Coordinates of C-alpha atoms in Angstrom, one line a residue:
Chain O
M114 CA -0.1 0.0 0.0
S115 CA 1.4 3.4 -0.8
Q116 CA 2.1 6.1 1.8
A117 CA -0.6 8.4 0.4
L118 CA -2.9 5.7 0.3
R119 CA -2.2 5.0 3.9
I120 CA -2.3 8.4 5.3
L121 CA -5.8 9.0 3.4
L122 CA -7.4 5.8 4.9
S123 CA -5.9 6.5 8.4
F124 CA -7.4 10.1 8.0
L125 CA -10.9 8.7 6.6
A126 CA -10.8 6.2 9.9
F127 CA -10.2 9.4 12.1
L128 CA -12.8 11.6 10.5
S129 CA -15.4 9.2 10.7
S130 CA -14.7 7.9 14.4
V131 CA -14.8 11.5 15.6
T132 CA -18.0 12.1 13.6
L133 CA -19.5 9.0 15.4
L134 CA -17.9 10.0 19.0
H135 CA -19.5 13.9 18.4
G136 CA -23.0 12.0 17.8
W137 CA -22.8 10.1 20.9
M138 CA -21.5 12.6 23.1
N139 CA -23.2 15.4 21.7
L140 CA -26.3 14.7 19.5
D141 CA -27.5 11.7 21.3
W142 CA -27.6 9.7 18.3
F143 CA -27.7 6.5 19.9
R144 CA -30.1 7.0 22.4
G145 CA -33.5 5.2 21.3
D146 CA -35.9 7.3 23.5
G147 CA -39.7 6.8 22.0
R148 CA -40.7 10.1 24.0
K149 CA -41.5 13.1 22.2
Q150 CA -38.8 16.5 22.8
L151 CA -39.0 20.1 22.4
T152 CA -36.1 22.1 23.1
V153 CA -36.7 25.3 25.0
A154 CA -33.9 28.1 24.7
H155 CA -32.8 30.5 27.1
L156 CA -30.0 32.3 28.3
P157 CA -28.5 31.9 31.8
V158 CA -30.2 35.5 32.9
T159 CA -33.7 35.6 34.3
Chain N
M212 CA -41.9 17.3 31.8
T213 CA -38.4 16.3 32.2
E214 CA -36.7 13.0 32.2
N215 CA -37.5 12.5 35.8
S216 CA -41.6 12.6 35.1
D217 CA -42.5 9.4 33.7
A218 CA -45.0 10.8 31.0
G219 CA -45.5 13.6 28.1
T220 CA -42.8 15.3 26.3
V221 CA -39.1 15.9 27.4
F222 CA -38.7 19.8 27.2
R223 CA -34.9 20.0 26.4
S224 CA -33.3 23.0 27.7
K225 CA -30.7 24.7 25.2
R226 CA -28.6 27.4 26.8
Y227 CA -27.6 30.0 24.3
T228 CA -24.6 32.7 25.0
S229 CA -26.4 35.6 23.2
W230 CA -29.4 37.2 22.2
P231 CA -28.8 37.5 18.3
S232 CA -27.7 33.8 18.2
M233 CA -31.3 32.8 19.5
T234 CA -33.1 34.9 17.3
E235 CA -31.1 33.7 14.3
D236 CA -31.7 30.3 15.1
I237 CA -35.7 31.0 15.6
D238 CA -35.6 32.5 12.2
A239 CA -33.8 29.7 10.5
G240 CA -36.3 27.5 11.8
N241 CA -34.2 25.5 14.2
L242 CA -36.0 26.4 17.3
H243 CA -39.6 26.6 18.2
A244 CA -40.0 28.0 21.9
A245 CA -37.6 30.2 23.8
F246 CA -37.5 32.4 26.7
I247 CA -37.0 36.0 25.2
L248 CA -36.9 39.6 26.4
A249 CA -40.4 40.9 26.0
P250 CA -40.0 43.9 23.7
L251 CA -37.3 41.9 21.6
A252 CA -40.4 39.3 21.3
M253 CA -42.9 42.1 20.2
Q254 CA -40.0 43.5 17.6
M255 CA -39.6 39.7 16.4
A256 CA -43.7 39.4 16.2
R257 CA -43.8 43.0 14.3
Q258 CA -41.1 42.3 11.9
G259 CA -42.9 39.2 11.0
K260 CA -39.9 37.5 9.3
T261 CA -40.9 34.2 11.5
P262 CA -44.5 34.6 13.1
V263 CA -44.1 34.0 16.9
K264 CA -46.6 34.2 19.9
I265 CA -45.9 34.9 23.3
V266 CA -48.0 32.3 25.2
H267 CA -46.9 32.6 28.7
L268 CA -44.6 34.5 31.2
G269 CA -41.7 32.5 32.8
H270 CA -41.3 34.7 36.2
R271 CA -41.7 38.3 37.2
D272 CA -39.6 40.8 38.8
G273 CA -36.2 39.3 39.3
T274 CA -34.4 42.4 38.1
A275 CA -32.3 45.0 39.8
M276 CA -30.2 48.2 39.6
I277 CA -27.1 47.7 41.3
V278 CA -24.6 50.8 42.2
P279 CA -21.2 50.6 43.7
T280 CA -21.6 49.8 47.7
D281 CA -19.5 53.0 48.5
S282 CA -21.2 55.1 46.3
P283 CA -23.5 58.4 47.6
Y284 CA -26.3 57.4 45.0
Q285 CA -29.7 56.9 47.1
T286 CA -32.3 57.5 44.3
F287 CA -32.5 57.8 40.7
A288 CA -32.4 61.4 40.9
D289 CA -28.8 61.0 41.8
L290 CA -27.9 59.1 38.6
R291 CA -28.1 62.4 36.6
G292 CA -25.3 62.6 34.3
K293 CA -24.1 59.2 35.0
R294 CA -23.7 56.0 32.5
I295 CA -26.1 53.1 33.2
A296 CA -25.4 49.7 31.6
I297 CA -28.6 48.0 30.2
P298 CA -28.6 44.3 28.9
H299 CA -30.0 44.8 25.4
R300 CA -31.5 47.8 23.6
Y301 CA -34.7 45.8 23.1
S302 CA -34.9 44.9 26.7
N303 CA -37.6 45.9 29.1
Q304 CA -34.9 46.9 31.4
R305 CA -34.2 49.8 29.2
I306 CA -37.9 50.4 28.9
L307 CA -37.9 50.7 32.9
I308 CA -34.8 53.1 32.7
E309 CA -37.0 55.3 30.4
K310 CA -39.9 55.1 32.9
L311 CA -37.5 56.4 35.5
K312 CA -36.4 59.3 33.3
A313 CA -39.8 60.3 32.4
E314 CA -41.1 59.8 36.6
F315 CA -37.8 61.9 37.6
G316 CA -38.0 64.6 34.7
F317 CA -34.6 63.6 33.0
K318 CA -34.0 65.2 29.6
D319 CA -32.8 62.6 27.2
D320 CA -29.3 62.8 27.5
D321 CA -29.5 63.5 31.0
V322 CA -28.3 59.4 31.3
R323 CA -26.2 57.6 28.9
L324 CA -27.3 54.3 28.4
I325 CA -24.5 51.3 27.5
D326 CA -25.6 48.0 25.8
Y327 CA -23.3 45.5 28.0
P328 CA -23.1 41.7 28.1
P329 CA -24.9 40.9 31.5
P330 CA -22.5 38.2 32.8
E331 CA -19.6 41.4 32.4
M332 CA -21.8 43.8 34.4
P333 CA -20.5 43.0 37.6
A334 CA -16.7 43.3 36.8
G335 CA -17.5 46.3 34.5
L336 CA -19.0 48.2 37.6
L337 CA -15.9 47.2 39.8
A338 CA -13.9 48.4 36.8
G339 CA -15.8 51.7 36.8
N340 CA -16.9 51.4 33.1
F341 CA -20.4 52.6 34.2
D342 CA -22.1 54.0 37.5
A343 CA -24.8 51.7 37.8
Y344 CA -26.3 48.5 36.0
I345 CA -29.9 47.1 35.5
V346 CA -30.2 43.6 34.7
G347 CA -31.9 40.0 35.4
E348 CA -30.5 37.9 37.9
P349 CA -28.2 36.3 38.8
F350 CA -25.9 39.0 37.5
A351 CA -27.1 41.6 40.3
A352 CA -27.0 39.4 43.2
K353 CA -23.6 38.4 42.1
A354 CA -22.2 42.0 42.8
E355 CA -24.0 42.1 46.0
M356 CA -22.9 38.6 47.3
E357 CA -19.1 39.8 46.4
G358 CA -19.8 43.2 48.3
F359 CA -18.9 45.6 45.8
G360 CA -22.5 46.1 44.8
R361 CA -25.7 47.3 46.5
V362 CA -29.1 47.3 45.4
L363 CA -30.7 50.8 44.5
Y364 CA -34.0 49.3 43.4
L365 CA -35.5 46.0 42.8
T366 CA -37.9 45.8 40.3
K367 CA -41.0 44.9 42.9
D368 CA -40.4 48.4 44.3
I369 CA -40.4 50.4 41.1
W370 CA -42.2 48.7 38.7
P371 CA -44.1 45.6 40.6
N372 CA -44.5 42.6 38.7
F373 CA -42.0 43.5 36.3
I374 CA -41.7 41.4 33.1
S375 CA -38.0 40.7 31.9
C376 CA -38.5 37.6 29.6
V377 CA -41.4 35.8 27.9
L378 CA -42.1 32.6 26.8
I379 CA -42.3 32.6 22.9
V380 CA -43.3 29.8 20.5
T381 CA -43.6 29.9 16.6
Q382 CA -47.0 30.0 15.0
D383 CA -45.8 27.1 13.0
L384 CA -45.5 25.0 16.7
I385 CA -49.0 26.2 17.5
D386 CA -50.4 25.4 14.4
N387 CA -49.1 21.9 14.1
D388 CA -48.8 20.7 17.4
P389 CA -50.9 22.8 20.1
E390 CA -50.8 19.9 22.5
V391 CA -47.1 20.4 23.2
V392 CA -47.5 24.1 23.6
Q393 CA -50.1 23.4 26.2
E394 CA -48.0 20.9 28.1
L395 CA -45.2 23.6 28.4
V396 CA -47.3 26.4 29.3
T397 CA -49.3 24.4 32.2
G398 CA -46.1 22.8 32.8
I399 CA -44.5 26.3 33.9
T400 CA -47.6 27.2 35.3
A401 CA -47.3 24.4 37.8
S402 CA -43.7 24.6 38.3
G403 CA -44.3 28.4 39.2
K404 CA -47.2 27.3 41.7
W405 CA -44.9 24.9 43.4
L406 CA -42.1 27.3 43.6
D407 CA -44.1 29.9 45.4
E408 CA -46.8 27.6 47.3
G409 CA -45.5 24.4 47.5
D410 CA -44.5 22.3 50.8
E411 CA -41.1 20.5 51.7
R412 CA -42.1 17.3 49.6
L413 CA -38.9 16.5 47.5
L414 CA -38.8 16.7 43.7
A415 CA -38.8 13.3 41.9
G416 CA -35.2 12.9 41.0
L417 CA -34.2 14.9 44.1
V418 CA -32.7 13.3 47.4
M419 CA -31.3 15.1 50.6
Q420 CA -27.8 14.9 51.1
D421 CA -27.9 13.0 54.3
A422 CA -30.4 10.5 52.6
A423 CA -28.1 9.7 49.9
S424 CA -26.4 6.5 49.1
E425 CA -24.6 4.3 46.8
T426 CA -27.8 3.3 45.1
T427 CA -29.1 7.2 44.8
R428 CA -25.9 7.8 43.1
E429 CA -26.5 5.2 40.9
Q430 CA -29.9 5.9 40.0
G431 CA -28.2 9.6 39.1
L432 CA -30.7 11.5 41.8
V433 CA -29.2 14.9 42.6
E434 CA -28.4 15.8 46.0
V435 CA -29.4 18.9 48.0
P436 CA -27.1 20.0 50.7
N437 CA -28.5 19.7 54.2
E438 CA -27.9 23.3 54.8
F439 CA -30.0 24.3 51.8
G440 CA -33.0 22.8 53.2
R441 CA -36.3 21.0 51.4
T442 CA -38.1 24.2 50.3
P443 CA -39.5 24.4 46.8
R444 CA -37.2 27.3 46.0
M445 CA -33.9 25.5 47.6
Q446 CA -34.7 22.5 45.5
A447 CA -35.2 24.6 42.5
A448 CA -31.7 26.4 43.1
I449 CA -29.9 22.9 43.0
I450 CA -31.9 21.9 40.0
A451 CA -31.1 25.4 38.0
A452 CA -27.6 25.1 38.9
Q453 CA -27.0 22.0 37.1
R454 CA -25.0 21.9 33.9
R455 CA -27.7 21.4 31.4
Y456 CA -29.8 24.4 32.9
Y457 CA -28.2 27.5 34.1
N458 CA -24.8 26.0 34.9
Q459 CA -24.4 28.5 37.8
N460 CA -22.9 28.2 41.4
P461 CA -26.2 26.9 43.4
E462 CA -25.1 29.4 46.3
L463 CA -25.5 32.5 43.8
L464 CA -29.2 30.9 43.1
K465 CA -29.8 30.4 46.5
F466 CA -29.2 34.1 47.2
V467 CA -31.2 34.9 44.0
L468 CA -34.3 32.8 45.2
T469 CA -34.4 34.0 49.0
K470 CA -32.9 37.4 49.5
P471 CA -35.6 38.4 49.8
V472 CA -38.0 35.7 48.8
D473 CA -40.3 38.0 46.5
R474 CA -37.0 39.0 44.5
V475 CA -38.4 36.8 41.9
K476 CA -42.2 35.5 41.7
Y477 CA -43.2 32.6 39.9
T478 CA -46.8 33.2 40.3
E479 CA -49.4 35.4 38.0
L480 CA -47.7 34.0 35.1
D481 CA -51.0 34.7 33.0
L482 CA -50.5 37.2 30.2
A483 CA -52.2 40.7 31.3
R484 CA -53.4 42.9 28.3
E485 CA -52.9 46.2 30.2
E486 CA -49.3 45.2 31.0
F487 CA -48.3 44.3 27.5
A488 CA -50.1 47.5 26.2
E489 CA -47.8 49.7 28.4
I490 CA -44.6 47.8 27.3
Q491 CA -45.9 48.0 23.5
H492 CA -46.3 51.7 24.1
W493 CA -42.6 52.5 25.2
A494 CA -41.4 49.9 22.6
D495 CA -43.2 52.1 20.0
K496 CA -42.0 55.3 21.5
L497 CA -38.4 54.2 21.5
G498 CA -38.7 53.3 18.0
F499 CA -38.4 49.3 18.4
F500 CA -40.8 49.0 15.2
D501 CA -39.2 51.6 13.0
L502 CA -38.7 48.8 10.4
R503 CA -42.2 48.4 10.0
P504 CA -44.2 51.3 12.0
V505 CA -47.2 50.9 13.5
T506 CA -50.1 53.0 11.9
P507 CA -53.9 53.1 12.0
E508 CA -53.8 51.1 8.6
D509 CA -51.2 48.7 9.7
P510 CA -52.2 48.1 13.2
F511 CA -50.4 46.0 16.0
G512 CA -52.0 45.0 19.5
F513 CA -52.3 42.1 21.8
E514 CA -53.7 39.3 19.8
D515 CA -50.9 39.9 17.1
Y516 CA -48.1 39.1 19.4
C517 CA -49.8 37.2 22.3
D518 CA -52.1 33.7 22.3
P519 CA -53.3 33.4 25.8
R520 CA -55.4 30.4 24.7
F521 CA -52.9 27.6 26.5
E522 CA -53.7 29.6 30.0
R523 CA -56.8 28.0 30.6
A524 CA -56.0 24.3 31.0
R525 CA -56.0 22.3 34.0
I526 CA -52.5 22.4 35.9
P527 CA -50.9 19.1 36.2
D528 CA -49.4 17.8 39.5
M529 CA -45.6 18.1 39.9
P530 CA -43.9 14.7 40.2
L531 CA -43.4 15.1 44.0
Q532 CA -42.1 12.2 46.3
E533 CA -43.8 10.5 49.1
V534 CA -43.4 12.4 52.5
E535 CA -40.3 10.4 53.4
Q536 CA -38.0 8.4 51.5
Chain F
M145 CA 20.3 18.6 20.5
K146 CA 16.6 17.5 20.7
L147 CA 17.2 17.9 24.8
R148 CA 18.7 21.2 24.7
T149 CA 15.6 22.4 22.5
L150 CA 13.4 20.6 24.9
L151 CA 14.9 22.0 27.9
F152 CA 14.9 25.6 26.3
G153 CA 11.3 25.5 25.5
A154 CA 10.6 24.1 29.1
I155 CA 12.4 27.4 30.5
G156 CA 9.8 29.6 28.6
F157 CA 6.8 27.7 30.1
A158 CA 8.3 27.9 33.5
L159 CA 8.9 31.9 33.1
F160 CA 5.4 32.1 31.6
L161 CA 3.9 30.0 34.4
G162 CA 5.9 31.9 37.3
F163 CA 4.8 35.3 36.2
W164 CA 1.3 34.1 35.8
H165 CA 1.2 32.5 39.5
W166 CA 2.9 35.7 40.7
Q167 CA 0.2 37.9 39.2
T168 CA -2.7 36.1 40.0
Y169 CA -1.6 35.1 43.5
G170 CA -4.6 34.9 46.1
N171 CA -7.1 35.3 43.4
A172 CA -10.7 33.7 43.8
I173 CA -12.6 31.6 41.0
G174 CA -14.5 34.6 39.9
D175 CA -11.3 36.7 39.2
L176 CA -8.3 36.1 37.0
P177 CA -7.5 32.3 37.5
G178 CA -3.7 31.4 38.7
P179 CA -2.4 28.1 37.4
W180 CA -3.3 26.2 40.5
L181 CA -7.2 27.1 40.2
T182 CA -6.8 26.5 36.3
A183 CA -5.4 22.8 36.6
R184 CA -7.9 22.1 39.5
G185 CA -10.7 23.2 37.0
L186 CA -9.1 21.5 34.4
G187 CA -9.3 18.3 36.7
E188 CA -12.9 18.8 37.4
I189 CA -14.3 19.3 33.7
A190 CA -12.3 16.0 32.8
V191 CA -13.6 14.2 35.5
Q192 CA -17.3 15.4 34.7
G193 CA -16.6 14.7 31.2
I194 CA -17.7 18.2 29.8
L195 CA -14.0 18.5 28.6
W196 CA -14.0 15.5 26.5
E197 CA -17.5 16.0 24.9
N198 CA -16.3 19.4 24.2
I199 CA -13.1 18.5 22.8
V200 CA -14.7 15.9 20.5
A201 CA -17.1 18.6 19.1
S202 CA -14.3 20.9 18.3
V203 CA -11.9 18.4 16.7
F204 CA -15.1 17.0 14.7
R205 CA -15.9 20.4 13.4
V206 CA -12.3 21.0 12.4
A207 CA -11.8 17.9 10.7
W208 CA -14.9 18.2 8.4
G209 CA -14.4 22.1 7.6
F210 CA -10.5 21.0 6.7
S211 CA -11.2 18.1 4.7
L212 CA -13.9 19.8 2.8
A213 CA -11.3 22.6 2.3
A214 CA -8.7 20.6 1.4
G215 CA -11.0 18.3 -1.0
I216 CA -12.2 21.4 -3.1
G217 CA -9.4 23.7 -2.9
I218 CA -6.3 21.3 -4.0
P219 CA -8.1 20.5 -7.1
L220 CA -9.3 24.0 -7.8
G221 CA -6.3 25.6 -6.8
L222 CA -4.3 23.4 -9.0
A223 CA -6.7 24.1 -11.9
L224 CA -6.2 27.6 -11.3
G225 CA -2.6 27.5 -11.3
W226 CA -2.2 25.4 -14.7
Y227 CA -4.9 27.2 -16.6
P228 CA -3.7 31.0 -17.0
S229 CA -7.2 32.1 -18.4
L230 CA -9.2 30.2 -15.4
R231 CA -6.5 32.0 -13.3
A232 CA -7.3 35.4 -14.8
V233 CA -10.9 34.9 -14.2
F234 CA -11.2 33.6 -10.8
N235 CA -8.0 34.7 -8.9
P236 CA -9.1 38.2 -8.2
L237 CA -12.3 36.9 -6.9
V238 CA -10.5 34.2 -4.5
Q239 CA -8.1 37.0 -3.3
A240 CA -10.8 39.8 -2.5
L241 CA -12.8 36.8 -0.4
R242 CA -9.9 35.9 1.2
P243 CA -9.5 39.1 3.8
I244 CA -13.0 38.4 5.1
S245 CA -12.9 37.1 8.6
P246 CA -14.7 33.8 8.3
I247 CA -16.8 35.0 11.6
A248 CA -18.3 37.6 9.4
W249 CA -20.2 34.9 7.4
L250 CA -21.8 33.7 11.0
P251 CA -25.1 35.5 10.6
F252 CA -25.2 34.0 7.0
A253 CA -24.3 30.5 7.8
V254 CA -26.8 30.1 10.2
I255 CA -29.5 31.4 7.7
L256 CA -28.1 29.4 5.0
F257 CA -28.0 25.8 7.1
G258 CA -31.2 26.6 9.1
G259 CA -33.7 24.0 9.2
Y260 CA -30.9 20.8 8.1
P261 CA -30.3 18.2 10.8
M262 CA -27.2 19.2 12.8
S263 CA -27.8 23.1 11.7
S264 CA -25.4 24.4 14.1
D265 CA -22.7 22.0 13.4
L266 CA -23.3 22.8 9.6
S267 CA -22.8 26.3 10.0
A268 CA -19.8 26.3 12.2
I269 CA -18.3 23.7 9.7
F270 CA -19.2 26.2 6.9
L271 CA -17.0 28.7 8.7
L272 CA -13.9 26.4 9.1
F273 CA -14.2 25.5 5.7
M274 CA -14.1 29.3 4.7
S275 CA -11.0 30.0 7.0
A276 CA -9.3 26.9 5.9
F277 CA -10.4 27.1 1.8
F278 CA -8.4 30.1 0.9
P279 CA -4.9 29.6 2.4
I280 CA -5.2 26.0 0.5
V281 CA -6.5 27.7 -2.9
T282 CA -3.6 30.1 -2.8
A283 CA -1.1 27.5 -2.0
S284 CA -2.1 25.2 -4.4
T285 CA -2.6 27.8 -7.4
S286 CA 0.8 29.2 -6.9
A287 CA 2.4 25.9 -6.4
A288 CA 1.2 24.9 -9.8
A289 CA 1.7 28.1 -11.4
S290 CA 5.5 28.2 -10.6
L291 CA 5.9 24.7 -11.9
D292 CA 9.5 24.4 -13.4
P293 CA 8.8 24.7 -17.2
R294 CA 11.9 22.2 -17.4
Y295 CA 9.8 19.7 -16.0
I296 CA 6.8 20.5 -18.3
R297 CA 9.1 20.3 -21.3
S298 CA 10.8 17.0 -20.2
A299 CA 7.7 15.5 -19.8
S300 CA 6.3 16.3 -23.2
N301 CA 9.9 15.0 -24.4
F302 CA 9.1 11.7 -22.9
G303 CA 5.6 11.7 -24.1
V304 CA 4.2 11.8 -20.6
G305 CA 0.6 13.6 -20.6
G306 CA -2.7 13.3 -18.9
I307 CA -3.1 11.3 -16.0
A308 CA 0.5 10.0 -15.5
F309 CA 1.8 13.9 -16.2
F310 CA -0.6 14.8 -12.8
R311 CA 0.5 11.9 -11.0
R312 CA 4.4 11.6 -11.9
V313 CA 5.0 15.5 -12.2
M314 CA 2.7 17.9 -11.1
L315 CA 1.3 16.2 -7.7
P316 CA 5.2 15.4 -6.9
A317 CA 6.7 19.1 -7.7
T318 CA 3.4 21.0 -6.0
L319 CA 3.3 18.7 -3.1
P320 CA 5.9 20.7 -0.4
Q321 CA 3.7 24.0 -1.1
I322 CA 0.6 22.3 -1.0
L323 CA 1.5 20.8 2.3
T324 CA 2.4 23.9 3.7
G325 CA -0.4 25.5 2.9
L326 CA -2.6 22.8 4.5
R327 CA -0.5 23.3 7.3
L328 CA -1.2 26.8 7.7
A329 CA -4.7 26.2 6.9
L330 CA -5.2 24.0 10.0
G331 CA -3.5 26.2 12.3
I332 CA -6.3 28.9 11.0
A333 CA -9.3 26.5 11.3
W334 CA -8.3 25.8 14.9
V335 CA -8.1 29.2 15.6
V336 CA -11.6 30.1 14.0
V337 CA -13.2 27.2 15.8
V338 CA -12.8 28.9 19.0
A339 CA -14.7 31.9 17.8
A340 CA -17.2 30.2 15.5
E341 CA -18.5 28.1 18.7
M342 CA -18.8 31.2 20.9
L343 CA -22.2 31.8 19.0
G344 CA -25.2 29.5 18.3
V345 CA -23.8 26.0 19.4
E346 CA -23.7 24.2 22.7
S347 CA -20.8 22.1 22.7
G348 CA -17.2 22.6 21.9
L349 CA -14.3 24.4 23.5
G350 CA -15.4 28.0 22.0
Y351 CA -18.9 27.3 23.7
Q352 CA -17.1 26.3 26.9
V353 CA -15.2 29.6 27.0
M354 CA -18.4 31.8 26.6
D355 CA -20.6 29.4 28.9
S356 CA -18.4 29.4 31.6
R357 CA -18.1 33.2 31.6
N358 CA -21.5 33.4 31.7
A359 CA -21.6 31.0 34.5
L360 CA -18.7 33.2 36.1
R361 CA -16.5 30.3 36.1
M362 CA -13.3 31.9 35.1
D363 CA -11.1 28.9 36.1
Y364 CA -13.0 26.8 33.2
V365 CA -12.5 29.6 30.8
A366 CA -8.6 29.3 31.5
A367 CA -8.7 25.6 31.6
A368 CA -10.4 25.8 28.1
M369 CA -7.8 28.0 26.9
V370 CA -5.0 25.9 28.0
V371 CA -6.5 22.8 26.2
I372 CA -7.2 24.7 23.2
A373 CA -3.2 25.6 23.3
L374 CA -2.4 22.0 23.8
I375 CA -4.7 20.6 20.7
G376 CA -3.3 23.3 18.8
L377 CA 0.5 22.5 19.4
L378 CA -0.4 18.8 18.7
L379 CA -2.1 19.5 15.4
D380 CA 0.7 21.4 14.3
M381 CA 3.1 18.9 15.3
G382 CA 1.1 16.2 13.5
M383 CA 1.0 18.4 10.2
A384 CA 4.7 18.9 10.8
R385 CA 5.6 15.3 10.4
I386 CA 3.3 14.5 7.6
E387 CA 4.9 17.1 6.0
A388 CA 8.2 16.0 6.8
A389 CA 7.4 12.4 6.2
A390 CA 6.1 13.2 2.7
L391 CA 9.1 15.1 1.6
A392 CA 11.7 12.9 2.9
R393 CA 9.9 10.0 1.0
R394 CA 10.5 12.2 -2.1
G395 CA 14.1 13.2 -1.4
M396 CA 13.3 16.6 -0.9
S397 CA 13.8 17.1 2.8
R398 CA 14.5 20.5 3.8
R399 CA 16.1 19.6 7.0

C-alpha cells in the first residue's frame, strides 16, 4: 500500500470515528428514546 | 416534563450565549420555543420574518439596579449625568430606565445608556466602566454577594410585577402541535405554583444529602445539601444550577431565590393585556418598530403578539415524592 | 541537541507559569485564575466529562471543515494555477474574498443551513471551511503556476501527459507548497473554531469559554484555553510530521 493511500485511509478512519463520537457524546444519536422532545431556549439570566 | 417525570414530552433546555444567536436560530427554523426579552419578542412578532407568539411568562420581577456599595446614590435622581449599563437595546430593562427618566423629569441625554453583556456587568461596575447597571438575576446578586455592589432598586419597588423574559413559540408550532405548547405552558404554571406555594416534599430526581447512598448515586439522583433545606426554592436552586440548565453556582442561585423571597416571583404568570399595552407603548415610542411602523392602516396589538389560549387548561401535578424516602 | 531544544522550551513555559502565578496570587474563582486554580478546574471538567465532549465537538468540526476545504481547494487551486485564463477570471475573486474574517459569515451561515439536521454543526463547519479554503487554494494555485517549465518540457519530450503527468510530475512538484498551505490552513481553522463556537452552538471548546464566562467560572475559561493551546500544538506537530515524512520520501527533505 502506498504511503499516500495509508495517510488517506487513516484520516478517513479518524474522520468517521470523531463523527460517531460527536454524535454519541453531543447529539444523542444512539439514545433510542421514544418520548417526544421539544427544545426550549434560554440565556442563563432571568 | 423532564426526564424525571414518567409521561409526556421531554422539554430539553438549550442554553444560548447571546440573544442574536437565539433569534437567528428561530428565524432559521431550528428552534420553536424560547424565553426571550419581552420587547424583543414584540419586535420579532412585528417584523414578521418568523411569526411568533408570546404564550406565557416565565417569572416576574427578578431584575435589580445595582450601584457601587460605597457610592452616594440613594435614588434614581442621583444618577443624573451618569452612565447606566443595560442588557440589550430591546430589553424591558431599558424601558424601565426610560420610565424612570420620565418620572424623575430627566432630559433624554441626562443619562447615558450602554449595551453591555450581562455576565460582564459585575466586573464592569467594579472597573468603573459605568456608574450603575440594571440586569436580570443572577448578575445583580453577584455584585451584591461579592460586596462591591448594592441594590438601588429591586423591580418590585419601582415597577411591581416587572416582566423581563417571556415564553415565545413559533406560530408553526402552535398550528402543527398545539398539544405540546399546552403541555409546556401548563408545566411552567405548575412549576411556578409549586415554587411559590409548594410544601417540603422533594421533587422526583432529588434526594437530601444525608439520605443519599450508593444506590441513589447510581440512579443519578441529584443531592440537595442539608444546609439548603427542602423548600421548593432551594430544590429549584439545586436543579437550575445543574449544567444542563443554568450551569451556575448553587449558592448564587440560593441568594437570588431567597434574599428576599419576593426578589423573583413565579405566580401570576398569565398574560395581562394592560401590562403588554404599556410595554408596547414604550417600545413604539423608543422606535423598536421602526422597520415596520405602527399606523392605523397597519395596526399592531395584543392579539398580534400574544396567544393566551393555552393558559386556560387544568394545571398538572408536579412529580413529587412521598413524604419520607 | 533534541534535549537542549526541549530544555529551552521548558524554560519559556516555566517563566510564563511563574509570572502567571505571581500576578494572580490569592485570586478567587471569579477573578483572573492562577495556574493552580486552572489546573484544578481542568481536573474537574475532565472528571465530569464536559471536557471530552467539548474536545470531540471542536475536533469534529475542524476535521470536516478542513477536509472539505482540502478536497475542494487543492483541485481548484491546481486548476487555477495550470490554466492562466481560469486564473485571470477567478484569482481576483479568491483574493477579494480571502481577507473577510470567517466569523463575519456567521449570521449568513446560520440562515443558510437553518432547518437542516445538525444545522449548528453545519454552519460551524461552513465557517471552518471558509477559513481553511483560501490558504489552501492560494498555496495550490501558486504551486501549480510556478511549476518549473523544464519539468513540463521534459515530460512532453518523453510523451508523458494526462493522468500520468498529473501523478508523476504535477503532484510531486507541487506537494511541498500544498502541504505548507494545509498546515497553515489547519492552524487558522483551529483558531477560528473557538470563535465560531462562541455563538449558536451548545458544545465545543469555544462554547465552553463563553458558557463558563456566563457561569462566572473563570477557572473553566482558563482551562479551556490551556486545552485549546495543547490541541493546537498537537495538530501543528502532526502536520509537520506528515509534511516531513512526505518530503523525505521524495528526497526533498528541507532539514
